[in-house]
Amino acid sequence: MTSATQQSYETVIGLEVHLQFNTESKIFCGCANQFGHPPNTNTCPVCLGLPGTLPVLNKTALDYAIKVALALHCQINSHIKFDRKNYYYPDLPKGYQISQYDYPIGHNGYVEILSGDHLQKIRVHRAHLEEDAGKLIHDAKNKVSLVDYNRTGTPLMEIVTEPDIRSAQEAYDYLTALKLLLQYLNVSDCDMEKGSLRCDANVSVRPLGETRLGTKSEIKNLNSFRAVKAALDYEANRHRTLLSAGQPLVQETRLWDEHEEVTQSMRSKEQAHDYRYFPEPDLVPFTVSDKNIELIRESLPEEPLKKFERLQAAYDLAAYDAGILIQNPELADFFEACAKQLSPGKKICNWINGPLLQELNTQKKTAAGIPVSPEQFTDLIRKVEEGAVSHLVGKDILKKMIQTGQTAQAIIEHDGLTQVSDNAALEAYVNQVITENSTAAQEIQNGKMQALGFLIGQTMKLTQGKANPKIVGDLIKRRLLHG
Amino acid sequence: MNLYELTAHALTDKLHSGQISAETLYHSLNQRIKDNDGPVHAYVLFQEEFPGIQDSAPKKFRGLPVAVKDNICVKGMETTCCSRILKGFKPPYDATVIGKLRSQGMVVQGHTNMDEFAFGSSTENSCYGPTHNPWDLTRVPGGSSGGSAAAVAAHEAIWAIGSDTGGSIRQPAAFCGVVGLKPTYGRVSRYGLIAFASSLDQIGPITKDVQDAACLLGILAGHDPMDSTSGDLPVPDYASALGKDIKGLKIGVPKEYFIDGLAPEVRAAVEEAINLLKGMGATIVDISLPHTEYCVATYYIIATAEASSNLARYDGVRYGLRRTPPQPRKSAIVDMFEETRDQGFGEETKRRIMLGTFSLSSGYYDAFYLRGQKVRTLIKNDFDRAFEEVDAIVMPTSPTTAFKIGEKTNDPLAMYLSDIYTIFANLSGVPAISLPCGFSKEGLPIGLQVCAKAFDEEMMLRIAYQYEQKAGWYKETLKPRTKL
Amino acid sequence: MITKNTIQTIASLARMNLPDAELTALTHDLEAILNYIAKLEKLDTSAVTPTSHVLPLQNVFREDRVVPSLTQAEAVQMAITQKDGAFTVPQVIE
């Protein structure tokens, strides 16, 4: 296979994302919607599908679904109904899944993604609400599978794209953008490890210029965005190789094997699925009023990409900085509150994206509960700017502020951290450092100024960070070069 | 007179005044069941021990026993729908209607026989064997609530509850000479009723007379937050509707229900009843329900489609029966699903699952299921139009009296057609009641059916009660039948 | 109109593995029933809205509130086989 053959094919990808909602209770019963409990402890007759039981829709689940559909720019169906999708599997206690067939919550939407440096729309075919199934754990030794129905009935939204994605990287970018968008909505943990966000991929290839879709593979068992990308690359290549060799492709479901980094056919003996969808008679239809749609629309947060662009424009931020801020809407809000107190934004950003995030990370805190007010935070930045404390000491103060919630001023006073800018006091330290590091001093005298930083650093260390590094530098240069 | 021969309304007075104790009544019935149920086989399970009663329960119904069809979940009591596949299943919860009975202080006497999953019109499709009609043990009691109807007719129950998907309360009531009422769809909670066809099923009373039916309906009815299809409407005092006369009421008689195939004796009895109603001051109006001939076909599409899905949960994974084939065929799990269902379901159940699966399957959906739903609209429209004109409609409950055991078991279609007069009420959602209106030459009871518009059970009960009191058939039907 | 092959496919969809004699009998029964049902074809239903629910009910919800679940012991009390609080089935090979 030559690279010329490779280039003459186009990859076509569509993604199906399943998103678990973080409602208090399940979609059709009052069991707690929680992860990580012992098997079958969050179950009741309804979610166990016991004979005689009936579903009743959780209102919040529907509201969340509308919220997601609106955030995906979908058209919302004013008439919504649920349907039964019939199939047999031990994790499906009723022998059917309550899902939506012809009147989903939303359709014809899109997600805007930043692919490379250009904006692109990936169209969303439909977004519908359904119930999650239970979990199987395979015990190969005893040749049994264990069934846990705790997850059964978790509200689940399925988001299906059009086949608009043209590369594995683009699929990765879409998932990244979608996840961020969904995180802004606060309706899900969006945690792939816990399975609250899951992805199946459909991929096919076709000769460039061909408009019909090729034979597709559906890939399952994708447990991270990286796996999605790797699996799609692998599978698209496999298709190209087969097609180039003139070999036939079969439409099938394949599983991604994370260890071998290959996809494998499920080789299932199942016949083609016939889900026999029909309207769920146990649930009545639902109407969504324009007023309700508007209310939910108004409650939507600013989209991440809009925020990204606005932050750059309004505060003259670099794309990189704005990109970090929008990873977390709370962080971006914090930034904007700070920017009211102090400018330029770039200065604040340096403190947020550097020391603050580092410190939050070390102290295992999230941006959601930054224990420092924007006023206190900008006050600290100002103190560093004015030279009242050094940058290094400033970082220490920030650490204590996050730990204790005290103000910068209180910490400075308590710890006696005011920066030393007094030449006379500093000269003694500088002299000591030069004496103890004569090699470095010699280098500076020989014109190798790289050593200057080292000597400043040593002085800072000696003064426990209290020295004003700019004055220290001047003093060292004066002693060694002009002295 | 023995206690078990009394109506519930006669017994409530005695219970209330302390003239009899709940235990005495319970044991009187238990003895009756032991002595009498052998040849009838109305019960598939009965509780010998007198069960506890909620302390908070009002005195009126305290200790009054109720016979419950085997498809209504009673906590801790084996509930099987008379299917092998549910053998051993003890629900960990009470159906809403059972909770309502308990809160009135009533007790469950036992589970009554039925066609497996309510699939049938004769109670012959039970894994426990058939129930026999107390009026003639060689005949069927009707179905699918044949056990409940036979228990009431044989004085083995004071009253009973059943379920009606296409006539399963009314047709056995007619065959057994008792009163059977199918409420408006949504009037009584379905929570805890093991589903046959979710859009058609309703629980309702089977009683010795209309007054008891009104009383029991009042207890069963009402909105249930556990059932999304339950109507959120206040429950009227049905008993107070009974006393009003029927002068000036417009009663429709649909010509499509008096056609070939209607047994002459049944026709004569129903026509006589209509004459009596006229004599009581009602205006009789000839009406037409033009889509009547499509009811059975429509019903068997919709009911079996829903059933095929409702019965998918019986897969051997969680409860009931599990079987694995002696030799592996496909995968271990699929083999278990299939073998469990092959052995767990009876013949008629398989037939209906097959028909329902067929009409939902790809390529057939539009021509079958979807068309069925559309014709359902036409049938419902017939009734909407009719009720613009009349207050109630009367017709026979069944084209014949009780048929012989085994007579129709080899002809499923003939069996399906025995529901021809009852299916309309489930398809259109309206309430309907069957009550005795005479006997055939062979001494078999004949049923009169009265139906009213949705949620107007008061109208239906009023006409039924006034007729019952005037016609006086209850004097015959309530007679003690000791020799069975 | 309906072949034994179709019946076999339908049986397999409904997770039943019926012996040949049963398939033959079912083919015969269903044929008769489907022939009867065919009378619906006489009606022009092109302009008719299908009825899924006979009551004009809509928007029936529950609030997002947690109510106590069954205990693990209650949940698996009816289990045919179980292990450590989970239902068990013959191994499902994926």
Short mmCIF file of N, CA and C in Angstrom, two decimals, chain A residues 23-27 29-32 39-45 48 50 56-60 62 88-90 136 138-140 142-147 149 270-271 274 276 279-281 283-287, chain C residues 8-16 51-53 55-78 81-94:
data_model
loop_
_atom_site.label_atom_id
_atom_site.label_comp_id
_atom_site.label_asym_id
_atom_site.label_seq_id
_atom_site.Cartn_x
_atom_site.Cartn_y
_atom_site.Cartn_z
N THR A 23 -28.86 13.61 38.10
CA THR A 23 -30.07 13.87 38.90
C THR A 23 -29.95 13.14 40.24
N GLU A 24 -30.76 13.56 41.19
CA GLU A 24 -30.75 12.90 42.50
C GLU A 24 -31.24 11.45 42.37
N SER A 25 -32.35 11.29 41.66
CA SER A 25 -32.97 9.96 41.57
C SER A 25 -32.93 9.49 40.12
N LYS A 26 -33.31 8.25 39.92
CA LYS A 26 -33.27 7.65 38.58
C LYS A 26 -34.37 8.23 37.68
N ILE A 27 -34.36 7.81 36.44
CA ILE A 27 -35.27 8.45 35.47
C ILE A 27 -36.73 8.04 35.68
N CYS A 29 -37.86 5.96 38.54
CA CYS A 29 -38.20 5.56 39.91
C CYS A 29 -37.40 6.41 40.88
N GLY A 30 -37.66 6.24 42.17
CA GLY A 30 -37.04 7.11 43.17
C GLY A 30 -35.72 6.60 43.72
N CYS A 31 -35.15 5.56 43.14
CA CYS A 31 -33.86 5.08 43.65
C CYS A 31 -32.78 6.13 43.44
N ALA A 32 -31.83 6.16 44.39
CA ALA A 32 -30.74 7.12 44.29
C ALA A 32 -29.93 6.85 43.03
N PRO A 39 -23.45 -4.12 44.77
CA PRO A 39 -24.44 -4.52 43.76
C PRO A 39 -25.88 -4.54 44.29
N ASN A 40 -26.77 -4.05 43.46
CA ASN A 40 -28.22 -4.14 43.73
C ASN A 40 -28.64 -3.53 45.06
N THR A 41 -27.99 -2.43 45.44
CA THR A 41 -28.42 -1.71 46.65
C THR A 41 -29.18 -0.44 46.30
N ASN A 42 -29.08 -0.01 45.03
CA ASN A 42 -29.90 1.12 44.59
C ASN A 42 -30.95 0.62 43.61
N THR A 43 -31.73 -0.34 44.04
CA THR A 43 -32.75 -0.90 43.14
C THR A 43 -34.08 -1.01 43.87
N CYS A 44 -35.14 -1.04 43.07
CA CYS A 44 -36.49 -1.19 43.61
C CYS A 44 -37.29 -2.02 42.60
N PRO A 45 -38.53 -2.38 42.94
CA PRO A 45 -39.30 -3.17 41.98
C PRO A 45 -39.37 -2.55 40.58
N LEU A 48 -35.90 -2.83 38.79
CA LEU A 48 -35.59 -4.25 38.58
C LEU A 48 -36.54 -4.84 37.53
N LEU A 50 -39.64 -5.60 37.81
CA LEU A 50 -40.48 -6.69 38.32
C LEU A 50 -41.86 -6.62 37.68
N VAL A 56 -42.51 6.23 35.95
CA VAL A 56 -43.02 7.60 35.97
C VAL A 56 -41.82 8.52 35.75
N LEU A 57 -41.92 9.42 34.80
CA LEU A 57 -40.76 10.21 34.38
C LEU A 57 -40.33 11.25 35.41
N ASN A 58 -39.04 11.28 35.66
CA ASN A 58 -38.41 12.29 36.52
C ASN A 58 -38.38 13.62 35.77
N LYS A 59 -39.02 14.63 36.33
CA LYS A 59 -39.16 15.91 35.64
C LYS A 59 -37.80 16.55 35.38
N THR A 60 -36.92 16.44 36.36
CA THR A 60 -35.61 17.06 36.21
C THR A 60 -34.83 16.44 35.04
N LEU A 62 -36.04 15.34 32.29
CA LEU A 62 -36.53 15.93 31.04
C LEU A 62 -36.00 17.36 30.89
N TYR A 88 -33.08 -8.51 23.99
CA TYR A 88 -32.81 -9.33 25.18
C TYR A 88 -31.35 -9.22 25.57
N TYR A 89 -31.13 -8.92 26.83
CA TYR A 89 -29.78 -8.93 27.38
C TYR A 89 -29.94 -9.00 28.90
N PRO A 90 -29.06 -9.74 29.58
CA PRO A 90 -29.29 -9.92 31.03
C PRO A 90 -29.26 -8.61 31.83
N LEU A 136 -22.78 -5.82 33.75
CA LEU A 136 -22.38 -7.23 33.85
C LEU A 136 -20.92 -7.30 34.25
N HIS A 138 -17.95 -10.12 34.43
CA HIS A 138 -17.72 -11.49 33.98
C HIS A 138 -16.76 -12.21 34.90
N ASP A 139 -17.17 -13.37 35.33
CA ASP A 139 -16.35 -14.19 36.21
C ASP A 139 -15.97 -15.43 35.41
N ALA A 140 -14.86 -15.30 34.67
CA ALA A 140 -14.48 -16.36 33.72
C ALA A 140 -14.18 -17.66 34.45
N ASN A 142 -15.52 -19.00 37.10
CA ASN A 142 -16.72 -19.78 37.42
C ASN A 142 -17.71 -19.86 36.26
N LYS A 143 -17.30 -19.30 35.11
CA LYS A 143 -18.15 -19.32 33.91
C LYS A 143 -19.53 -18.72 34.17
N VAL A 144 -19.56 -17.65 34.93
CA VAL A 144 -20.83 -16.94 35.13
C VAL A 144 -20.59 -15.44 34.90
N SER A 145 -21.70 -14.75 34.67
CA SER A 145 -21.67 -13.29 34.66
C SER A 145 -22.53 -12.81 35.81
N LEU A 146 -22.04 -11.80 36.52
CA LEU A 146 -22.78 -11.24 37.65
C LEU A 146 -23.54 -10.01 37.16
N VAL A 147 -24.80 -9.91 37.57
CA VAL A 147 -25.62 -8.80 37.09
C VAL A 147 -25.94 -7.86 38.25
N TYR A 149 -27.92 -4.28 38.98
CA TYR A 149 -28.88 -3.36 38.38
C TYR A 149 -28.84 -1.95 38.98
N GLU A 270 -25.57 -13.36 16.88
CA GLU A 270 -26.86 -12.68 16.84
C GLU A 270 -27.25 -12.39 15.39
N GLN A 271 -28.53 -12.51 15.11
CA GLN A 271 -28.96 -12.09 13.79
C GLN A 271 -29.08 -10.57 13.81
N ASP A 274 -33.59 -6.28 15.25
CA ASP A 274 -34.87 -5.71 14.87
C ASP A 274 -35.49 -5.29 16.19
N ARG A 276 -37.97 -3.51 17.03
CA ARG A 276 -39.43 -3.45 17.16
C ARG A 276 -39.89 -2.28 18.04
N PRO A 279 -44.61 2.83 20.56
CA PRO A 279 -44.81 3.84 21.61
C PRO A 279 -44.99 3.19 22.98
N GLU A 280 -44.27 3.65 23.97
CA GLU A 280 -44.35 3.12 25.32
C GLU A 280 -45.74 3.41 25.90
N PRO A 281 -46.55 2.36 26.08
CA PRO A 281 -47.92 2.62 26.55
C PRO A 281 -47.99 3.00 28.04
N LEU A 283 -46.16 5.26 29.51
CA LEU A 283 -45.87 6.68 29.73
C LEU A 283 -46.76 7.49 28.80
N VAL A 284 -47.25 8.61 29.27
CA VAL A 284 -48.09 9.46 28.43
C VAL A 284 -47.18 10.38 27.62
N PRO A 285 -47.71 11.03 26.59
CA PRO A 285 -46.86 11.96 25.83
C PRO A 285 -46.55 13.23 26.64
N PHE A 286 -45.55 13.94 26.18
CA PHE A 286 -45.15 15.16 26.86
C PHE A 286 -45.14 16.31 25.86
N THR A 287 -45.54 17.47 26.34
CA THR A 287 -45.47 18.64 25.49
C THR A 287 -44.46 19.61 26.10
N GLN C 8 -40.07 -18.88 11.98
CA GLN C 8 -38.84 -19.23 12.68
C GLN C 8 -38.05 -17.98 13.06
N THR C 9 -37.99 -17.03 12.12
CA THR C 9 -37.30 -15.77 12.40
C THR C 9 -37.98 -15.03 13.56
N ILE C 10 -39.31 -14.98 13.51
CA ILE C 10 -40.07 -14.30 14.56
C ILE C 10 -39.83 -14.99 15.90
N ALA C 11 -39.84 -16.30 15.90
CA ALA C 11 -39.61 -17.04 17.15
C ALA C 11 -38.25 -16.70 17.71
N SER C 12 -37.28 -16.61 16.84
CA SER C 12 -35.94 -16.31 17.29
C SER C 12 -35.85 -14.89 17.84
N LEU C 13 -36.57 -13.95 17.20
CA LEU C 13 -36.64 -12.57 17.72
C LEU C 13 -37.26 -12.55 19.11
N ALA C 14 -38.23 -13.41 19.33
CA ALA C 14 -38.93 -13.47 20.61
C ALA C 14 -38.24 -14.44 21.56
N ARG C 15 -37.02 -14.85 21.20
CA ARG C 15 -36.22 -15.73 22.04
C ARG C 15 -36.95 -17.01 22.39
N MET C 16 -37.40 -17.69 21.34
CA MET C 16 -37.96 -19.01 21.53
C MET C 16 -37.34 -19.91 20.47
N THR C 51 -53.90 5.84 17.54
CA THR C 51 -54.13 6.02 18.98
C THR C 51 -53.20 5.09 19.76
N SER C 52 -52.30 5.70 20.54
CA SER C 52 -51.47 4.91 21.44
C SER C 52 -52.03 4.94 22.84
N HIS C 53 -52.64 6.08 23.17
CA HIS C 53 -53.22 6.26 24.50
C HIS C 53 -54.64 6.71 24.33
N LEU C 55 -56.58 7.83 26.72
CA LEU C 55 -56.88 9.00 27.54
C LEU C 55 -56.07 10.20 27.05
N PRO C 56 -56.65 11.38 27.12
CA PRO C 56 -55.90 12.55 26.64
C PRO C 56 -54.92 13.08 27.70
N LEU C 57 -54.30 12.19 28.44
CA LEU C 57 -53.36 12.62 29.49
C LEU C 57 -52.03 13.01 28.87
N GLN C 58 -51.37 14.01 29.46
CA GLN C 58 -49.99 14.30 29.08
C GLN C 58 -49.24 14.92 30.24
N ASN C 59 -47.91 14.97 30.09
CA ASN C 59 -47.04 15.59 31.09
C ASN C 59 -47.24 15.05 32.50
N VAL C 60 -47.15 13.77 32.66
CA VAL C 60 -47.22 13.18 34.00
C VAL C 60 -45.79 12.90 34.48
N PHE C 61 -45.43 13.57 35.57
CA PHE C 61 -44.06 13.50 36.07
C PHE C 61 -44.02 13.04 37.51
N ARG C 62 -42.81 12.73 37.95
CA ARG C 62 -42.52 12.70 39.38
C ARG C 62 -41.41 13.71 39.63
N GLU C 63 -41.36 14.21 40.87
CA GLU C 63 -40.29 15.14 41.21
C GLU C 63 -39.01 14.34 41.41
N ASP C 64 -37.88 15.01 41.25
CA ASP C 64 -36.58 14.34 41.38
C ASP C 64 -36.23 14.17 42.87
N ARG C 65 -36.91 13.25 43.50
CA ARG C 65 -36.67 12.99 44.92
C ARG C 65 -36.32 11.53 45.14
N VAL C 66 -35.36 11.30 46.04
CA VAL C 66 -34.95 9.93 46.31
C VAL C 66 -35.89 9.30 47.33
N VAL C 67 -36.33 8.09 47.03
CA VAL C 67 -37.08 7.31 48.02
C VAL C 67 -36.27 6.05 48.30
N PRO C 68 -36.45 5.48 49.49
CA PRO C 68 -35.60 4.34 49.85
C PRO C 68 -35.71 3.19 48.84
N SER C 69 -34.58 2.58 48.55
CA SER C 69 -34.55 1.41 47.67
C SER C 69 -34.82 0.15 48.50
N LEU C 70 -34.92 -0.98 47.80
CA LEU C 70 -34.93 -2.26 48.51
C LEU C 70 -33.54 -2.47 49.10
N THR C 71 -33.43 -3.28 50.12
CA THR C 71 -32.10 -3.67 50.57
C THR C 71 -31.57 -4.69 49.56
N GLN C 72 -30.27 -4.93 49.62
CA GLN C 72 -29.68 -5.89 48.69
C GLN C 72 -30.35 -7.27 48.87
N ALA C 73 -30.58 -7.61 50.14
CA ALA C 73 -31.18 -8.92 50.42
C ALA C 73 -32.59 -9.00 49.82
N GLU C 74 -33.36 -7.91 49.94
CA GLU C 74 -34.70 -7.91 49.36
C GLU C 74 -34.63 -7.98 47.84
N ALA C 75 -33.66 -7.26 47.27
CA ALA C 75 -33.57 -7.19 45.81
C ALA C 75 -33.26 -8.57 45.21
N VAL C 76 -32.44 -9.34 45.88
CA VAL C 76 -32.06 -10.62 45.28
C VAL C 76 -32.78 -11.81 45.92
N GLN C 77 -33.79 -11.49 46.78
CA GLN C 77 -34.46 -12.63 47.43
C GLN C 77 -35.14 -13.56 46.44
N MET C 78 -35.57 -13.00 45.29
CA MET C 78 -36.24 -13.88 44.33
C MET C 78 -35.28 -14.44 43.30
N THR C 81 -30.27 -17.65 40.83
CA THR C 81 -28.93 -17.89 41.37
C THR C 81 -28.33 -16.53 41.67
N GLN C 82 -27.49 -16.45 42.69
CA GLN C 82 -26.87 -15.18 43.01
C GLN C 82 -25.50 -15.41 43.63
N LYS C 83 -24.72 -14.35 43.62
CA LYS C 83 -23.39 -14.39 44.22
C LYS C 83 -23.04 -13.00 44.71
N ASP C 84 -22.72 -12.88 45.96
CA ASP C 84 -22.32 -11.60 46.55
C ASP C 84 -23.28 -10.46 46.22
N GLY C 85 -24.56 -10.74 46.30
CA GLY C 85 -25.53 -9.67 46.08
C GLY C 85 -25.84 -9.38 44.63
N ALA C 86 -25.24 -10.14 43.72
CA ALA C 86 -25.52 -9.95 42.29
C ALA C 86 -26.27 -11.17 41.78
N PHE C 87 -27.16 -10.94 40.80
CA PHE C 87 -27.79 -12.06 40.11
C PHE C 87 -26.71 -12.69 39.24
N THR C 88 -26.76 -14.00 39.07
CA THR C 88 -25.78 -14.59 38.17
C THR C 88 -26.48 -15.31 37.03
N VAL C 89 -25.81 -15.30 35.88
CA VAL C 89 -26.32 -15.96 34.68
C VAL C 89 -25.16 -16.70 34.02
N PRO C 90 -25.47 -17.65 33.15
CA PRO C 90 -24.39 -18.29 32.41
C PRO C 90 -23.54 -17.22 31.73
N GLN C 91 -22.25 -17.44 31.67
CA GLN C 91 -21.35 -16.40 31.21
C GLN C 91 -21.75 -15.82 29.85
N VAL C 92 -21.78 -14.50 29.82
CA VAL C 92 -22.07 -13.79 28.59
C VAL C 92 -20.73 -13.48 27.94
N ILE C 93 -20.50 -14.06 26.79
CA ILE C 93 -19.21 -13.83 26.12
C ILE C 93 -19.37 -12.71 25.12
N GLU C 94 -18.52 -11.70 25.27
CA GLU C 94 -18.63 -10.56 24.34
C GLU C 94 -17.57 -10.65 23.26
#
